[in-house]
mmCIF file of C-alpha atoms in Angstrom:
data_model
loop_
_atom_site.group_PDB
_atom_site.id
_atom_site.type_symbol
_atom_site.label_atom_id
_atom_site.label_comp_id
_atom_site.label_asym_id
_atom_site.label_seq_id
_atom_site.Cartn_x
_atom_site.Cartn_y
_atom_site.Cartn_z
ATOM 1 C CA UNK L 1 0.000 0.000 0.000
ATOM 2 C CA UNK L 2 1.310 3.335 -1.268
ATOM 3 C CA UNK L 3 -0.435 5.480 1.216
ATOM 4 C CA UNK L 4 -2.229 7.545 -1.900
ATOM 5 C CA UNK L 5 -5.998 6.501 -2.129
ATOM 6 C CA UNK L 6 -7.970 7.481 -5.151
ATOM 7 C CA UNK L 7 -11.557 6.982 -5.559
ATOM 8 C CA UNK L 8 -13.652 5.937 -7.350
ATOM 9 C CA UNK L 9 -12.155 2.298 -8.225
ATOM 10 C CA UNK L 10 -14.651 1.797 -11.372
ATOM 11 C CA UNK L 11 -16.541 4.539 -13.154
ATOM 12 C CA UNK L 12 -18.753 3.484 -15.507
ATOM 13 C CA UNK L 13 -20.518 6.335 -17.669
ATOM 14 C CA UNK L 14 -21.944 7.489 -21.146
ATOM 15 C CA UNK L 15 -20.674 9.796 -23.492
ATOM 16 C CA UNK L 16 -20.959 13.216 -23.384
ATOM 17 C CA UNK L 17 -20.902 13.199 -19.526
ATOM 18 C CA UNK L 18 -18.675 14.615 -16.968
ATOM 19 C CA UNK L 19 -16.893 13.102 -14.013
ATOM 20 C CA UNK L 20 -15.047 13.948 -11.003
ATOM 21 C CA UNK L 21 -12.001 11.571 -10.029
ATOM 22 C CA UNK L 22 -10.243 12.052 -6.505
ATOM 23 C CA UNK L 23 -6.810 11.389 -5.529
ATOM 24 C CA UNK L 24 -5.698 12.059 -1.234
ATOM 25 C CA UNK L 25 -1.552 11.973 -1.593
ATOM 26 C CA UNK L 26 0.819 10.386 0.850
ATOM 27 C CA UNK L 27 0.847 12.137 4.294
ATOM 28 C CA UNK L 28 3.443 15.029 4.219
ATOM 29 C CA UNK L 29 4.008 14.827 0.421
ATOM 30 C CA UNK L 30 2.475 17.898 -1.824
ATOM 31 C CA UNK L 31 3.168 17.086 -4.939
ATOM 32 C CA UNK L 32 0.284 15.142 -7.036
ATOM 33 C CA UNK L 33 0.605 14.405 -10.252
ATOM 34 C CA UNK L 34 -1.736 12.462 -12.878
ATOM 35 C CA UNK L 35 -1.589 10.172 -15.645
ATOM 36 C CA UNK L 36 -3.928 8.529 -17.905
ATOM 37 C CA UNK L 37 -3.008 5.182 -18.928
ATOM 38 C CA UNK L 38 -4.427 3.215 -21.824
ATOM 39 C CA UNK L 39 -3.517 0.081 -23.893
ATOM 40 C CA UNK L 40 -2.285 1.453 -26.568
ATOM 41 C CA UNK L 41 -0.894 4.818 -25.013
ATOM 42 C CA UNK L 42 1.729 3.868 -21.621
ATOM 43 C CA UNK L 43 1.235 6.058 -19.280
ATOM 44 C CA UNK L 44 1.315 9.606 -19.984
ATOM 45 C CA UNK L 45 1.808 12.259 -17.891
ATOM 46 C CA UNK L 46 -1.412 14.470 -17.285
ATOM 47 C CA UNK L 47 -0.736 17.240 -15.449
ATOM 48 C CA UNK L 48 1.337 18.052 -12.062
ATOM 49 C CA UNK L 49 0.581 20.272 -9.248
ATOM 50 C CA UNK L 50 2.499 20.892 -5.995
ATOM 51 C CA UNK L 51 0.885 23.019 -3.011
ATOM 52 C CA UNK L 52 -2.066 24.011 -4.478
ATOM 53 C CA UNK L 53 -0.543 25.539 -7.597
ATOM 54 C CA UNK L 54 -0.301 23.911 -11.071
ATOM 55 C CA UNK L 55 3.630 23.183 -12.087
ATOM 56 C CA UNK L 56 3.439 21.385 -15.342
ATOM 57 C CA UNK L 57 1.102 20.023 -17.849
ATOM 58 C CA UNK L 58 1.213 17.370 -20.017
ATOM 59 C CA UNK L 59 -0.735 16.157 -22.928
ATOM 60 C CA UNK L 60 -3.860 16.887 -21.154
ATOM 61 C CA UNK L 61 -7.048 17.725 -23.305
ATOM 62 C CA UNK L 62 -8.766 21.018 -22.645
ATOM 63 C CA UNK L 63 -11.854 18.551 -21.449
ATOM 64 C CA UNK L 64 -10.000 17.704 -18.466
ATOM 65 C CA UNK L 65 -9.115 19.881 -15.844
ATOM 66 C CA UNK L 66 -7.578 19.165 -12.111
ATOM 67 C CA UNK L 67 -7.120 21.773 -9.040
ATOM 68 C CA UNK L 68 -5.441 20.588 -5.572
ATOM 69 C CA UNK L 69 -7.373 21.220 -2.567
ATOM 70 C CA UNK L 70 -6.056 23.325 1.109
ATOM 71 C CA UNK L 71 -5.918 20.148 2.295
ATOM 72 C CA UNK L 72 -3.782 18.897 -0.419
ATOM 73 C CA UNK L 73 -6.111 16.349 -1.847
ATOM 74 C CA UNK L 74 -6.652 16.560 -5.797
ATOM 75 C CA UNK L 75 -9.491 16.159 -8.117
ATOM 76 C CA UNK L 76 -9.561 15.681 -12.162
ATOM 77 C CA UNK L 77 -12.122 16.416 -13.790
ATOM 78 C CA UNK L 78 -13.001 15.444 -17.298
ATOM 79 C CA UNK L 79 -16.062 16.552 -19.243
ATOM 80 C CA UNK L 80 -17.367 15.668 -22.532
ATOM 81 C CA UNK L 81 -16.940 12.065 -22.329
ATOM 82 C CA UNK L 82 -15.796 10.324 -25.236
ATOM 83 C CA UNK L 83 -15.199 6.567 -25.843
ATOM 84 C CA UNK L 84 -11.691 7.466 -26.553
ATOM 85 C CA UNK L 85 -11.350 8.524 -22.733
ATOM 86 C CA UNK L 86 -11.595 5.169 -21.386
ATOM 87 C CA UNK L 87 -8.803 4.267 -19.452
ATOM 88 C CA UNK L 88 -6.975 3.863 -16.116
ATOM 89 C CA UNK L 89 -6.373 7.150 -14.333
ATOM 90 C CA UNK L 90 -3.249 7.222 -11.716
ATOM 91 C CA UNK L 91 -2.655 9.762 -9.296
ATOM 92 C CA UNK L 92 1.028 9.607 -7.857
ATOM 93 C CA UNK L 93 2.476 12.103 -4.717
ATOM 94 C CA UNK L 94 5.734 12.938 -4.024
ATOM 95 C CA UNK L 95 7.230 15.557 -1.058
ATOM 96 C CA UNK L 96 7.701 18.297 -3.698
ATOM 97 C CA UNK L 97 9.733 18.890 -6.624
ATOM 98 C CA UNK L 98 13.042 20.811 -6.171
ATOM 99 C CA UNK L 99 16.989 20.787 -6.280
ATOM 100 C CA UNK L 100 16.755 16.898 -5.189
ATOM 101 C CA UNK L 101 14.997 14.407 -7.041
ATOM 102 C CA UNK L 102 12.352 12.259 -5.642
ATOM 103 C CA UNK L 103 10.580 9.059 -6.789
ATOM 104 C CA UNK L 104 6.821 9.048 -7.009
ATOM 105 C CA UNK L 105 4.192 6.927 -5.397
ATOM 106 C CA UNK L 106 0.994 5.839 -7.249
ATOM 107 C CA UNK L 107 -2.748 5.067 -5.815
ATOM 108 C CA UNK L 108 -4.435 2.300 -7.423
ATOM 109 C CA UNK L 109 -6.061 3.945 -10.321
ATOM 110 C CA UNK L 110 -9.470 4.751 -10.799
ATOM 111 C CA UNK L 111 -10.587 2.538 -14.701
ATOM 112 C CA UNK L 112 -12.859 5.032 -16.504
ATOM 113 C CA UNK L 113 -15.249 3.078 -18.737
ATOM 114 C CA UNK L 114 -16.700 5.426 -21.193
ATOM 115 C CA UNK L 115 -20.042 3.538 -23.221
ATOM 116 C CA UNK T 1 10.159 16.213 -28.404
ATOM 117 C CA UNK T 2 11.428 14.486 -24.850
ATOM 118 C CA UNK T 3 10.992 10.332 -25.068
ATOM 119 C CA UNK T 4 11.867 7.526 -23.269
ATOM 120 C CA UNK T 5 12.163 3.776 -25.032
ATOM 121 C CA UNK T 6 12.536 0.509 -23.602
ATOM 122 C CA UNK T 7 13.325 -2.451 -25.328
ATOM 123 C CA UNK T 8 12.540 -5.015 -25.344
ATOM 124 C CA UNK T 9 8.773 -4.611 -25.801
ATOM 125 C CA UNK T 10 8.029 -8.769 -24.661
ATOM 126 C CA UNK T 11 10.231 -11.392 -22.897
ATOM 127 C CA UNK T 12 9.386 -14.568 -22.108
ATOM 128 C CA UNK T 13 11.770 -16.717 -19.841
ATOM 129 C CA UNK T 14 12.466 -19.983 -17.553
ATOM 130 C CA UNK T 15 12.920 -19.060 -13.664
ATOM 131 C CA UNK T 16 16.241 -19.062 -13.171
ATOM 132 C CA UNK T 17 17.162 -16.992 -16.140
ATOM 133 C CA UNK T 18 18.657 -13.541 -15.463
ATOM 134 C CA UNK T 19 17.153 -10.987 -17.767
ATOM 135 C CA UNK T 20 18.255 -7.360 -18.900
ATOM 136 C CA UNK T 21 15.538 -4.539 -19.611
ATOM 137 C CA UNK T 22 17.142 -1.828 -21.139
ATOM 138 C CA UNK T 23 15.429 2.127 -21.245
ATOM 139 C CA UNK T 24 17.164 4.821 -23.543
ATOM 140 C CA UNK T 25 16.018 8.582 -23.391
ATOM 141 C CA UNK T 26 16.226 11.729 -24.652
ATOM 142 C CA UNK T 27 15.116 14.494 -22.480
ATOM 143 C CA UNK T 28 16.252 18.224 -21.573
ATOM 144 C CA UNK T 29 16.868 19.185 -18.138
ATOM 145 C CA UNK T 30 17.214 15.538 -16.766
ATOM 146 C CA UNK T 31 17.052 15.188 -13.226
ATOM 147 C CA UNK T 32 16.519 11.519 -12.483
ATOM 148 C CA UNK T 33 15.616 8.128 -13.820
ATOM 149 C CA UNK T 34 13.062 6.061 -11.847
ATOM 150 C CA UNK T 35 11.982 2.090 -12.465
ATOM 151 C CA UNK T 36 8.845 0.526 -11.739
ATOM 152 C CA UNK T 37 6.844 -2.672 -11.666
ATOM 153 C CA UNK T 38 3.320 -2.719 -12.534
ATOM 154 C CA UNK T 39 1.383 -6.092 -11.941
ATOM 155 C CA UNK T 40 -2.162 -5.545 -13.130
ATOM 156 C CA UNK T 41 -2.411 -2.544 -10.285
ATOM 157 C CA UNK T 42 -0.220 0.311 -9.872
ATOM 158 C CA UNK T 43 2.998 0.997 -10.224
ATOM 159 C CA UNK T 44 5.568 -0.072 -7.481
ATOM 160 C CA UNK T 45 8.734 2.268 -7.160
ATOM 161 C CA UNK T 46 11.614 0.112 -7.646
ATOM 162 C CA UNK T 47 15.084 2.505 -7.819
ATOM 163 C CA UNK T 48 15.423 6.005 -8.559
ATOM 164 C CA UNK T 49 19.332 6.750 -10.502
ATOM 165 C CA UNK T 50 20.422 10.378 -10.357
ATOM 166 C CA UNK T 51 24.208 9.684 -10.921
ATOM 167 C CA UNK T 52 26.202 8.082 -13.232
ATOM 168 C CA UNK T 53 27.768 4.430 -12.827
ATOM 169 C CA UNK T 54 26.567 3.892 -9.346
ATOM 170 C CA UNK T 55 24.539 0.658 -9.023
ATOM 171 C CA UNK T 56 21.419 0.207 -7.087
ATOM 172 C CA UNK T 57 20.743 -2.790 -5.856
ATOM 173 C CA UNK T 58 17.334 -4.555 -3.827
ATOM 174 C CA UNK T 59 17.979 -8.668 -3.789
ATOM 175 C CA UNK T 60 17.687 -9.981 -7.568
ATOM 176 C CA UNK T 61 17.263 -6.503 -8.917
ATOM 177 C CA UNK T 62 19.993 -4.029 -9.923
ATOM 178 C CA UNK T 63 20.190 -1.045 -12.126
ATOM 179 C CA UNK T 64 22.776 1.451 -13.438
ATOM 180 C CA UNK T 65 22.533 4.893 -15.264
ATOM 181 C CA UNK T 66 24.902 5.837 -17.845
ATOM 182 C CA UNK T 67 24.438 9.869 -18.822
ATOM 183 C CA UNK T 68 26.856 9.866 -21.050
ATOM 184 C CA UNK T 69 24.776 7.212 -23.163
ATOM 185 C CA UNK T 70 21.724 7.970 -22.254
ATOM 186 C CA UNK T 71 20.465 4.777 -21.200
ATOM 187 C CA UNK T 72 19.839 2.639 -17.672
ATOM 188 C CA UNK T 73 19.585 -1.095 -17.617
ATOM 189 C CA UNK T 74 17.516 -2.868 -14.929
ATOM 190 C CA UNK T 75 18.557 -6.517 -14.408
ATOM 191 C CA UNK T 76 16.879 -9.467 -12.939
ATOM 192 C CA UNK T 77 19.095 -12.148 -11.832
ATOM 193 C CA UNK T 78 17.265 -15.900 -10.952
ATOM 194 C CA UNK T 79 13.996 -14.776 -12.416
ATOM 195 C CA UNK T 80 10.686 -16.103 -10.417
ATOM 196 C CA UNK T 81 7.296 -16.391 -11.299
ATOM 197 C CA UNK T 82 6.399 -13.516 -9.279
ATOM 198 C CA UNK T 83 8.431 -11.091 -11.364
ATOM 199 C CA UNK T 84 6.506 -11.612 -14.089
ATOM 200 C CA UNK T 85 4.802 -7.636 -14.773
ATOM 201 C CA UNK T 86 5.612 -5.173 -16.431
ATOM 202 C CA UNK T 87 8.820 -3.293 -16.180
ATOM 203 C CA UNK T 88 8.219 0.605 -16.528
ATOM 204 C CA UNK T 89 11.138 3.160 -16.735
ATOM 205 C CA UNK T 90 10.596 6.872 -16.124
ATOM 206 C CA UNK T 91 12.668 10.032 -16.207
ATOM 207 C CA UNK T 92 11.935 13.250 -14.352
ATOM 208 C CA UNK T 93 13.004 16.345 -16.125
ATOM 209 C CA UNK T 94 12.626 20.239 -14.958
ATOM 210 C CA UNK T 95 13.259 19.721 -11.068
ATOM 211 C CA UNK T 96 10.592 17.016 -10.943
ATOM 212 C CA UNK T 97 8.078 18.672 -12.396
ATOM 213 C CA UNK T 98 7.650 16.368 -15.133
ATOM 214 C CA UNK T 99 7.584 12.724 -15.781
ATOM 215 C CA UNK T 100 8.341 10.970 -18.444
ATOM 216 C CA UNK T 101 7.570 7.410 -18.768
ATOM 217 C CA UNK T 102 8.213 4.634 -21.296
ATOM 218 C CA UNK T 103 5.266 2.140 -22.519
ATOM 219 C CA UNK T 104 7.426 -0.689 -20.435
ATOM 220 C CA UNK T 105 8.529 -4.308 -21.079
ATOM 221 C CA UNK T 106 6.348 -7.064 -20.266
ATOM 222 C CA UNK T 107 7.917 -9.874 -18.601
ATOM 223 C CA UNK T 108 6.911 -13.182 -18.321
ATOM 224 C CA UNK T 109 8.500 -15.990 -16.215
ATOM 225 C CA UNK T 110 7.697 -19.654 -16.710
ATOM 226 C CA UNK T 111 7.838 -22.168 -14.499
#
């Protein structure tokens, strides 16, 4: 067990809709980043905030948006469903970006089924 | 356009064997390289290589970074049947801000 949670496990929706996914980091670390991970894709690296404030994006579609909570826990939010979007979402933490380098922990994914 | 690549995609061996997973990359502002195993869940930090030549080793596994080359080798010696997964190899660029990871080699282990 990493120590990051994310909920939902399964998410089952139509297209067109909009859903929230919800990632609570390691205790201590403020960094959370996101991926999307699909067959055909790897993972790839969604977008990456640290403290409340966005650091880096990825290839993230406009669709999907994140923010990072006070209390450090993240949400991603994607919109506009399509059956392309289907996938396994990761959330990782990690105590912060900076001069040293440090590794990254993932939750257990939320799977995104888009019918 | 930063990328990582592993090779090889597939392996299929007999415990016992020792395998070698290779990951090359080409990325600006390169800060560290990271390996992990993913069995049908999440990922599962393995090492994390920041300098050159230094190996990291946990039990069977071991892995060395070569920045000169650009490439890291992860290496499994007496393979089991639980290290059957697949292999992921990731390099963090900008102070961490970024991730890059490979689409990983799959690695199966017959009894």
């Amino acid at each position: 067990d990493s120590g990051v949670t994310q909920t939902p496990k399964h998410l089952i929706t139509a297209t067109g809709q909009r859903v929230t996914l919800r990632c609570s980091p390691r205790s201590g670390d403020l960094s959370v980043y996101w991926y999307q991970q699909s067959l055909d894709q790897g993972l790839q690296f969604l977008i990456h905030y640290y403290n409340g404030e966005e650091r880096a994006k990825g290839n993230i579609l406009e669709r999907f948006s994140a923010q990072q909570f006070p209390d450090l826990h993240s949400e991603l939010n994607l919109s506009s469903l399509e059956l392309g979007d289907s996938a396994l979402y990761f959330c990782a933490s990690s105590p912060r970006p900076g001069l040293l380098a440090y590794e990254q922990y993932f939750g257990p994914g939320t799977r995104l089924t888009v019918t | 356009e930063d990328k990582v690549v592993q090779s090889p995609l597939s392996l299929v061996v007999h415990e016992g064997d020792t395998v070698t997973l290779n990951c090359s990359y080409e990325v600006t502002n390169f800060r560290s390289l990271l390996w992990y195993k993913q069995e049908k869940k999440a990922p599962t930090f393995l090492f994390m290589l920041t300098s050159s030549g230094i190996e990291k080793k946990s039990g069977r596994l071991s892995s060395i970074l070569d920045k000169k080359e650009l490439f890291s080798i992860l290496n499994i010696t007496a393979t089991q049947t639980g290290d059957s997964a697949v292999y992921l190899c990731a390099v963090s660029v900008d102070t961490g801000n970024q991730f890059y990871f490979g689409t990983g080699t799959s690695l199966t282990v017959i009894p």
